[in-house]
Coordinates of C-alpha atoms in Angstrom, one line a residue:
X21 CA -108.2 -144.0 -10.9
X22 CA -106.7 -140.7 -10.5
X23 CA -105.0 -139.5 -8.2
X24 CA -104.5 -136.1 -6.9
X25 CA -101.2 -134.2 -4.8
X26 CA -102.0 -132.0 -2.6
X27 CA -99.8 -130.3 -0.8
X28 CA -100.3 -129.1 2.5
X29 CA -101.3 -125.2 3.3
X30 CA -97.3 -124.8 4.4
X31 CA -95.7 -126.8 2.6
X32 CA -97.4 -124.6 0.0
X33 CA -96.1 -121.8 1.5
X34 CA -93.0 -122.9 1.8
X35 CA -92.6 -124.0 -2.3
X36 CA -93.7 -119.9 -2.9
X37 CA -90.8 -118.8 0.0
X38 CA -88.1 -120.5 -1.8
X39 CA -89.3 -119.5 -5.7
X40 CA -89.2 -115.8 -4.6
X41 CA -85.7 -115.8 -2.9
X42 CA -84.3 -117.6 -6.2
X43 CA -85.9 -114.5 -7.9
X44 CA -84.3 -111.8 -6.1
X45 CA -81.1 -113.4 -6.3
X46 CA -81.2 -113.9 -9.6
X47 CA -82.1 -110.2 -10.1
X48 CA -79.5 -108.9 -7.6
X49 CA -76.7 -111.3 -9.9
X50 CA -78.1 -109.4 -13.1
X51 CA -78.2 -106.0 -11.3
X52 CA -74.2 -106.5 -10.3
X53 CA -73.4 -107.6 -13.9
X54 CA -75.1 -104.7 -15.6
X55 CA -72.7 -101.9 -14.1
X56 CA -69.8 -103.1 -16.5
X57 CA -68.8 -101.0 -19.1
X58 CA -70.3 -103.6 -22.0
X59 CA -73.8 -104.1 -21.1
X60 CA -75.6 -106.8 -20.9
X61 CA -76.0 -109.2 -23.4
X62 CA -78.2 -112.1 -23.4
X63 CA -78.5 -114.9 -26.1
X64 CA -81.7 -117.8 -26.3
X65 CA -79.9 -121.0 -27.4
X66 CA -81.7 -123.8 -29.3
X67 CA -81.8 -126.5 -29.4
X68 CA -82.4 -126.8 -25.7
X69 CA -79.4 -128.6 -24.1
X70 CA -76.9 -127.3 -26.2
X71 CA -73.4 -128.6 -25.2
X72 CA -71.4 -125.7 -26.9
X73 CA -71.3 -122.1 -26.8
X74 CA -69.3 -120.7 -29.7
X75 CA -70.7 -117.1 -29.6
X76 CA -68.0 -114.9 -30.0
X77 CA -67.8 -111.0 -28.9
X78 CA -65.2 -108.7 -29.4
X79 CA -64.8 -104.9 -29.7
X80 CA -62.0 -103.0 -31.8
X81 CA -60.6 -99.5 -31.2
X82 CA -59.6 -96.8 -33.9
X83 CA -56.6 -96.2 -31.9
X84 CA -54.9 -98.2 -29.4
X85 CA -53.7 -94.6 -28.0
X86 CA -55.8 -91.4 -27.9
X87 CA -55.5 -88.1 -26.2
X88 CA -58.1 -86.3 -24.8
X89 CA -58.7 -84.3 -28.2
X90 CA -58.8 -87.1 -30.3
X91 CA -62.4 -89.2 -31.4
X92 CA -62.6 -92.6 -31.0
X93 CA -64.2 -95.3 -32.7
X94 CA -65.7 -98.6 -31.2
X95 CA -66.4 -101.1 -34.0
X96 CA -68.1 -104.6 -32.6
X97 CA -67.8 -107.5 -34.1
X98 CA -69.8 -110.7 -33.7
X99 CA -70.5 -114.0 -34.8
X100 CA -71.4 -117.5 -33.9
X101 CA -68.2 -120.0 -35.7
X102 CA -68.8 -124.0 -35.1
X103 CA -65.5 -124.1 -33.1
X104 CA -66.3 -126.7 -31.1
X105 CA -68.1 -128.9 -33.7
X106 CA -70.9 -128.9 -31.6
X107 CA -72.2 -125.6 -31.5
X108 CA -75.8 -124.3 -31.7
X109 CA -78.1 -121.8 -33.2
X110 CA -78.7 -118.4 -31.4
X111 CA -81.5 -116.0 -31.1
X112 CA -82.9 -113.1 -29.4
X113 CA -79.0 -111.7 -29.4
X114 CA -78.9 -108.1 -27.7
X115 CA -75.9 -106.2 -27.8
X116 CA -74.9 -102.9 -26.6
X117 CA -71.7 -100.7 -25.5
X118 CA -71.2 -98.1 -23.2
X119 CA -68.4 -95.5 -23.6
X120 CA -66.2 -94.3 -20.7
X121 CA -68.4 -91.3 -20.8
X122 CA -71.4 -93.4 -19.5
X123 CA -73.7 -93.1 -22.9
X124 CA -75.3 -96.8 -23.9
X125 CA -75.1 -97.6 -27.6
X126 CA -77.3 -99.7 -28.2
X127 CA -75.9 -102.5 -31.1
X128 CA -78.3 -104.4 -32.1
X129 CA -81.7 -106.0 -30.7
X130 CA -82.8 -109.9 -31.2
X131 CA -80.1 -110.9 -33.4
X132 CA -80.2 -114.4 -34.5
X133 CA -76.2 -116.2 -35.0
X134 CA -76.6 -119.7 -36.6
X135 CA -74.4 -122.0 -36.0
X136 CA -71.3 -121.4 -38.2
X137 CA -72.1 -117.6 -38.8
X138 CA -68.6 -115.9 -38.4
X139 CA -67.5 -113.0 -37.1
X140 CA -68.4 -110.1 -39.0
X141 CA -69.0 -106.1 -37.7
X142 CA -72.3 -105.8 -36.5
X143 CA -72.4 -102.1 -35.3
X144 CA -70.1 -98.9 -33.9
X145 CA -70.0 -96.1 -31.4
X146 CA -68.1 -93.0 -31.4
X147 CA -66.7 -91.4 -28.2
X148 CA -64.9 -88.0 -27.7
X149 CA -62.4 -88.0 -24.4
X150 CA -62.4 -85.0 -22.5
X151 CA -60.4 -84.0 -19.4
X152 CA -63.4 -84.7 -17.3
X153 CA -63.6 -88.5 -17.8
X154 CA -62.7 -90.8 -15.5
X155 CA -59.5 -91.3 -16.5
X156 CA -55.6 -90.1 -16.1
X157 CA -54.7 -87.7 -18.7
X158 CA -57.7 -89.4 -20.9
X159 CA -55.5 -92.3 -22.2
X160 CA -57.3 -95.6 -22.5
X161 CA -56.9 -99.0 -23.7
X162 CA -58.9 -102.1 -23.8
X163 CA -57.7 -105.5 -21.5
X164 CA -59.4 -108.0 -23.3
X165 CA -62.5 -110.3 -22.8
X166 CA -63.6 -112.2 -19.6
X167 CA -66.6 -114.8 -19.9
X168 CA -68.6 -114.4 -16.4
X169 CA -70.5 -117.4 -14.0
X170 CA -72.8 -116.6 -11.7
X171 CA -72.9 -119.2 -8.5
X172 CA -75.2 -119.3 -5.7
X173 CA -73.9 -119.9 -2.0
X174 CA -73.4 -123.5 -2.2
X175 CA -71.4 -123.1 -5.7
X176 CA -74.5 -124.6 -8.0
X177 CA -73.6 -122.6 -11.2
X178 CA -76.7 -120.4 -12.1
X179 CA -75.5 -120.3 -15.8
X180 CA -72.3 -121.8 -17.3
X181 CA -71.0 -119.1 -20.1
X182 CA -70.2 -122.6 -21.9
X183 CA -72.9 -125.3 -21.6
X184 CA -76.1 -123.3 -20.0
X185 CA -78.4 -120.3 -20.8
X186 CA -78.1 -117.3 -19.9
X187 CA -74.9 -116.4 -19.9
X188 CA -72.9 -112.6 -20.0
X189 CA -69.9 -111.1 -21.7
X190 CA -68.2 -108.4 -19.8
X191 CA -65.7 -105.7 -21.6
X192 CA -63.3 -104.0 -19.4
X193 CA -61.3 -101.1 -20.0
X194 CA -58.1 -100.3 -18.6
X195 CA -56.5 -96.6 -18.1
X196 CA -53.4 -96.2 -20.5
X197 CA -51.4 -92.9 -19.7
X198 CA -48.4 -91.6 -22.2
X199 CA -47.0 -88.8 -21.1
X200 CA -43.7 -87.2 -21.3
X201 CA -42.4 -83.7 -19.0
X202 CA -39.7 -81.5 -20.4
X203 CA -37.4 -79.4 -18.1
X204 CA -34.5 -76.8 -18.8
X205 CA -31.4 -76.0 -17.1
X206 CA -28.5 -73.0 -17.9
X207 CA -25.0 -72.9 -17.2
X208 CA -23.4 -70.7 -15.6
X209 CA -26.0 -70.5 -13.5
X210 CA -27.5 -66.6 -13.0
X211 CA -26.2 -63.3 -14.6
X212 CA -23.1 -63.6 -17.0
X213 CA -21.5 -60.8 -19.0
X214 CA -22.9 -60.2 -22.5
X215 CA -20.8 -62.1 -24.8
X216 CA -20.8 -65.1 -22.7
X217 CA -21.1 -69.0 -23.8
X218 CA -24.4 -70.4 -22.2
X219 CA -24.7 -74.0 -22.2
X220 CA -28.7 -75.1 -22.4
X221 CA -29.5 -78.5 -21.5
X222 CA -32.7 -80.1 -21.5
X223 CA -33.9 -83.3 -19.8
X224 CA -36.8 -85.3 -21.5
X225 CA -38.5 -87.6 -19.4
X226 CA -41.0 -90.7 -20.0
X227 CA -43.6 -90.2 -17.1
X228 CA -46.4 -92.3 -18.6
X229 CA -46.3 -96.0 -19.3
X230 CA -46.1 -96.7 -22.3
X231 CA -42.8 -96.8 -24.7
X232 CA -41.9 -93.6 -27.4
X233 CA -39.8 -93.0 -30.7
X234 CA -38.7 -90.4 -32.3
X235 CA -38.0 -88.7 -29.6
X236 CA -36.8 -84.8 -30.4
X237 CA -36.6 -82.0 -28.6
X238 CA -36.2 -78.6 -30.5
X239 CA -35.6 -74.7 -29.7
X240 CA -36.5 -71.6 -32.1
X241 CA -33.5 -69.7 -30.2
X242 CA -30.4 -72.3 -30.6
X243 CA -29.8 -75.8 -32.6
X244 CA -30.8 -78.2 -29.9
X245 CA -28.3 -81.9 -30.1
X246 CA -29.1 -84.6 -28.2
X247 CA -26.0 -85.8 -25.9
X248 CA -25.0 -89.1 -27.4
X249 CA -22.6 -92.4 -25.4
X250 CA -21.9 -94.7 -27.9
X251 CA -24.5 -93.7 -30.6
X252 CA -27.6 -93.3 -28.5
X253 CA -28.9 -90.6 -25.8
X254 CA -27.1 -90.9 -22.6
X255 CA -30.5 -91.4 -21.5
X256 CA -31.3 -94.7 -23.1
X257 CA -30.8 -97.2 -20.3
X258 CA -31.1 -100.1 -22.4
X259 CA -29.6 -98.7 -25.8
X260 CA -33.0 -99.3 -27.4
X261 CA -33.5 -96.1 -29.2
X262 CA -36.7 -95.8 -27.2
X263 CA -37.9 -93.8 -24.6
X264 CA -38.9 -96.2 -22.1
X265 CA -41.0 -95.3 -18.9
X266 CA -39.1 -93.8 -16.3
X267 CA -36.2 -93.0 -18.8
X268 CA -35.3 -89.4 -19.3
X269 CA -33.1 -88.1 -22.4
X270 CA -30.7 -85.7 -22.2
X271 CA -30.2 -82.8 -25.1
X272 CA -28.6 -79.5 -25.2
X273 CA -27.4 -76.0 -27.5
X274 CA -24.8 -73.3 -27.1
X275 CA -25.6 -69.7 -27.7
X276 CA -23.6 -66.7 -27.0
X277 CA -25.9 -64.0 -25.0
X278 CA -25.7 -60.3 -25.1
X279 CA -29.1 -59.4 -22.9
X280 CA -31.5 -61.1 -21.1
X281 CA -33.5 -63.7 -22.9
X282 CA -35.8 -66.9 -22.7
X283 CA -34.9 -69.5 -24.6
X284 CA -37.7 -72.2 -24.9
X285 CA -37.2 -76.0 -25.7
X286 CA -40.4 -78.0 -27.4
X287 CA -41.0 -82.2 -26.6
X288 CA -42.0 -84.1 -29.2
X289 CA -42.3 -88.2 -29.4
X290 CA -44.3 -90.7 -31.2
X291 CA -46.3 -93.6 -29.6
X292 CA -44.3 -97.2 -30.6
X293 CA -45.6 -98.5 -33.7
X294 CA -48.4 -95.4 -34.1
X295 CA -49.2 -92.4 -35.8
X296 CA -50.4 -90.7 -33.1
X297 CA -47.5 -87.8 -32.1
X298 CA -47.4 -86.6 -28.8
X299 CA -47.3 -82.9 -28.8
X300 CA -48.0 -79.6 -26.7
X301 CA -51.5 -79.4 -28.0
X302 CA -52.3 -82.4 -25.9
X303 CA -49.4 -82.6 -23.4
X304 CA -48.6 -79.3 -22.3
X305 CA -45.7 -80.4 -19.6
X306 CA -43.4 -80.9 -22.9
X307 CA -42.8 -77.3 -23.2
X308 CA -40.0 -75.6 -21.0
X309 CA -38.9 -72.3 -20.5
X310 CA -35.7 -70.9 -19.2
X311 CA -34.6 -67.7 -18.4
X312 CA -31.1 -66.3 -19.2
X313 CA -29.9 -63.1 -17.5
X314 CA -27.4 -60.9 -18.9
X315 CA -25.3 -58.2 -16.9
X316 CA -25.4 -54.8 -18.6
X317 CA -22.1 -53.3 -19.5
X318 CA -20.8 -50.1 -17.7
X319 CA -20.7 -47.1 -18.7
X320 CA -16.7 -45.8 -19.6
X321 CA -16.4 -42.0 -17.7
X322 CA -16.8 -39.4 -20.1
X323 CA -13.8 -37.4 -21.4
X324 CA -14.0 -33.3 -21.0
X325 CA -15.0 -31.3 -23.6
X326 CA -12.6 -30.1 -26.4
X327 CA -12.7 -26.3 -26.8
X328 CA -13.5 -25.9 -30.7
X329 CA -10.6 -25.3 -32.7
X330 CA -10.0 -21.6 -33.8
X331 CA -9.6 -20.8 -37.5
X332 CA -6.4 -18.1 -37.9
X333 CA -6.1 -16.6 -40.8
X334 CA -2.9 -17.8 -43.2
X335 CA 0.3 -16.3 -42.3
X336 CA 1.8 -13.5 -44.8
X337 CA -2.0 -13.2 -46.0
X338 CA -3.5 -9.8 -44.9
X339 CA -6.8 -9.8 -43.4
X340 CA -10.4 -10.0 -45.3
X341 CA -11.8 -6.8 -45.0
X342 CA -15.0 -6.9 -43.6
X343 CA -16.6 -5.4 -46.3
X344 CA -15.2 -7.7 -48.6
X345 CA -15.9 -11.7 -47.3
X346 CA -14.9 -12.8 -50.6
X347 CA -11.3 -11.5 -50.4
X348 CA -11.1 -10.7 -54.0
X349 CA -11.6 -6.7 -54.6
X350 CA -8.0 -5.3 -54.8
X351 CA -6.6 -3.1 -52.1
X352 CA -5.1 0.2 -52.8
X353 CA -1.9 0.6 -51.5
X354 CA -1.2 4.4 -50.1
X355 CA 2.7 6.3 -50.1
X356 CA 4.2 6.5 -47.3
X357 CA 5.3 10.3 -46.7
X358 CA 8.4 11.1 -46.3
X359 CA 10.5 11.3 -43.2
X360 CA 10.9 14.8 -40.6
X361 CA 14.2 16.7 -41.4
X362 CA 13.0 16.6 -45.2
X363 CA 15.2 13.7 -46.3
X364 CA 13.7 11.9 -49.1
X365 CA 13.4 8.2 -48.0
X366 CA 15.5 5.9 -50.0
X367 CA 15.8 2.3 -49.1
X368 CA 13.6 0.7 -46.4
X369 CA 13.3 3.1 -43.1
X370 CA 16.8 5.1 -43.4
X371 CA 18.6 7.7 -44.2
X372 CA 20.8 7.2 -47.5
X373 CA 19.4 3.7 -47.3
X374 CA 20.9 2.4 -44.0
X375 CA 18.8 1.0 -41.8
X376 CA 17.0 2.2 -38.6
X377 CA 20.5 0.7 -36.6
X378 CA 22.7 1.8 -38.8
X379 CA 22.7 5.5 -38.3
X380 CA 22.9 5.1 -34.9
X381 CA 26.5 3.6 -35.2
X382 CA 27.9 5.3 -37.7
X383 CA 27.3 8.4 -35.6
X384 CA 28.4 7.1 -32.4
X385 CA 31.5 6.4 -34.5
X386 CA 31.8 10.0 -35.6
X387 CA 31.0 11.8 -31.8
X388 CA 33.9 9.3 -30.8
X389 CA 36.5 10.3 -33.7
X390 CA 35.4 14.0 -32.8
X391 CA 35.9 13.6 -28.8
X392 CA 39.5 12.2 -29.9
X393 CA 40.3 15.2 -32.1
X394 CA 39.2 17.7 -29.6
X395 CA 41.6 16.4 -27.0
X396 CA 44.5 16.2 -29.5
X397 CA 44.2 19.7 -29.8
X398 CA 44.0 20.6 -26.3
X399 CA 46.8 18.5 -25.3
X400 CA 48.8 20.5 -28.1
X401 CA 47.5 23.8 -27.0
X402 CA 48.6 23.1 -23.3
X403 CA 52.1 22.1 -24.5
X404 CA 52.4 26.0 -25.7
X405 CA 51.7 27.3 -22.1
X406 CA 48.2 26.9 -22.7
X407 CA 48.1 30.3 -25.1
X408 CA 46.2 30.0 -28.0
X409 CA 47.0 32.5 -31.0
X410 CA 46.1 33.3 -33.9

């Protein structure tokens, strides 16, 4: 005897109703999981009923910091270890990665992981940051692994990332900024006086979030020092020797001025525990520039003009005839003629060798002795009755 169920027209159309809304949810639950950064990735387990997943996924960087000039690697790894003891085989593995520019690499297609395979590099993908991805200052870091269960509305797991098939990994990526700003300051403040001490202090600052070393800051016009309290920068909070986030470091130089100059100060750290130097060529607020201005000196008033001193010609020397510069063609010396009245000259000017004075007294002397004479003899005449006879 057979029998045969058959179900009414709609209760038949009810059976379809149901199959097609568990279909479009299930599509809609893939659709949502498909946006993440790790695509999806699907696995067939056998034997059916497996009571143990042991798939493991994981994703390494080249870098765990990277600026936004720097290439990055992505190396997954993947493998199927009998953790659990009661693991199972898996097939029809399909494993991709997409970079934070958007571009799907695609890993590998319908893998098979036996149970006890371990964890081995299955595949890579390269990715060059730029300025334009969606990211601060192109810094980024990975946050780990999540396993993902899908539920319906009354909590009924539609696969169980442990006991049921499918099931999704999802890798997320987190945005990790290091960053530092430099800044300059002069004192005194404004225009000094060439020849004047100026004190140049610069202020280094951690404005990303992630810790530095080797923190320097250095100047091609003056030997930049950092400002130390008790053996580390009066900066360093916590005494360290790091530059935390939020910290800023304090370093200066002294350099006498004598015009108006910039003086510029370069940034310069090191990621903790990486090779990776953080520098103006990808970090330009590291670089500051200060101005310092100098007074000009005034000018002293200018003193009047000497006259040019006049060359006279050595006393007792007789003068250069001008037709003889060189001074050395003798000079012929003419006689002097003789004086009026006919008396030969003797001595130097005089008669009988007096002097040009000297005749003049002598004959003052004689006119006097002759005045006397003359009156002698009148007095003696007049004593006779003024007759004079022979």
């Amino acid at each position: 005897m057979h029998v045969h169920w058959h179900l009414a027209p709609h209760h038949r159309f009810l059976l379809i109703s149901a199959t097609v809304i568990m279909a479009l949810t299930a599509l809609f639950a893939a659709s949502l999981l498909g946006t993440d950064l790790l695509r999806r990735t699907h696995a067939e387990q056998s034997p059916d009923g497996c009571i143990s997943n042991d798939f493991v996924l994981n994703v390494q960087k080249s870098l765990t910091f990277f600026s936004d000039t720097t290439a990055i690697s992505y190396t997954v790894l993947a493998g199927n270890p009998d953790t659990s003891g009661v693991g199972c085989d898996l097939g029809g593995v399909d494993l991709s990665l997409t970079t934070p520019d958007g571009i799907v690499h695609t890993i590998g297609v319908g893998l098979a992981f036996p149970i006890g395979t371990a964890v081995t590099v299955v595949g890579d993908a390269a990715y060059l940051p730029s300025t334009t991805a969606p990211a601060s200052n192109g810094w980024f870091g990975y946050n780990g692994v999540s396993w993902v269960a899908v539920a319906d509305a009354s909590g009924v797991l539609l696969n169980n990332p442990v006991q049921d098939d499918p099931w999704e990994v999802r890798k997320t990526v987190s945005v990790l900024r290091a960053s530092m700003s430099l800044s300059a300051v002069v004192a005194p403040p404004g225009a000094v006086p060439a020849g004047t001490p100026v004190v140049v202090t610069f202020v280094e600052a951690n404005d990303g979030i992630v810790q530095l070393e080797n923190v320097t800051v250095t100047s091609p016009q003056c030997a930049v020092t950092p400002l130390l309290n008790g053996g580390v920068n009066q900066g360093d909070l916590n005494a360290n020797g790091l530059l935390d986030p939020g910290e800023s470091w304090i370093f200066s130089c002294t350099l006498i001025v004598q015009e108006t100059m910039d003086v510029t100060g370069n940034g310069a750290g090191r990621l903790v525990n990486s090779t990776l130097v953080i520098d103006p060529s990808n970090d330009p607020d590291e670089r500051a520039t200060v101005r310092i201005l100098v007074i000009p000196p005034e000018n002293p008033p200018e003193d009047p003009p000497e006259d040019p001193p006049v060359d006279l010609p050595p006393v007792g020397d007789d003068p250069i005839p001008e037709n003889d510069p060189d001074g050395d063609t003798p000079t012929e010396v003419e006689p002097e003629s003789d004086p009026p009245g006919g008396l030969p000259q003797t001595g130097s000017g005089g008669i009988a060798g007096l002097s040009g004075v000297e005749p003049v007294a002598y004959g003052a002397i004689v006119m006097g002795l002759a005045t006397l004479g003359f009156a002698v003899l009148l007095r003696r005449v007049a004593g006779r009755g003024g007759v004079w006879r022979d």
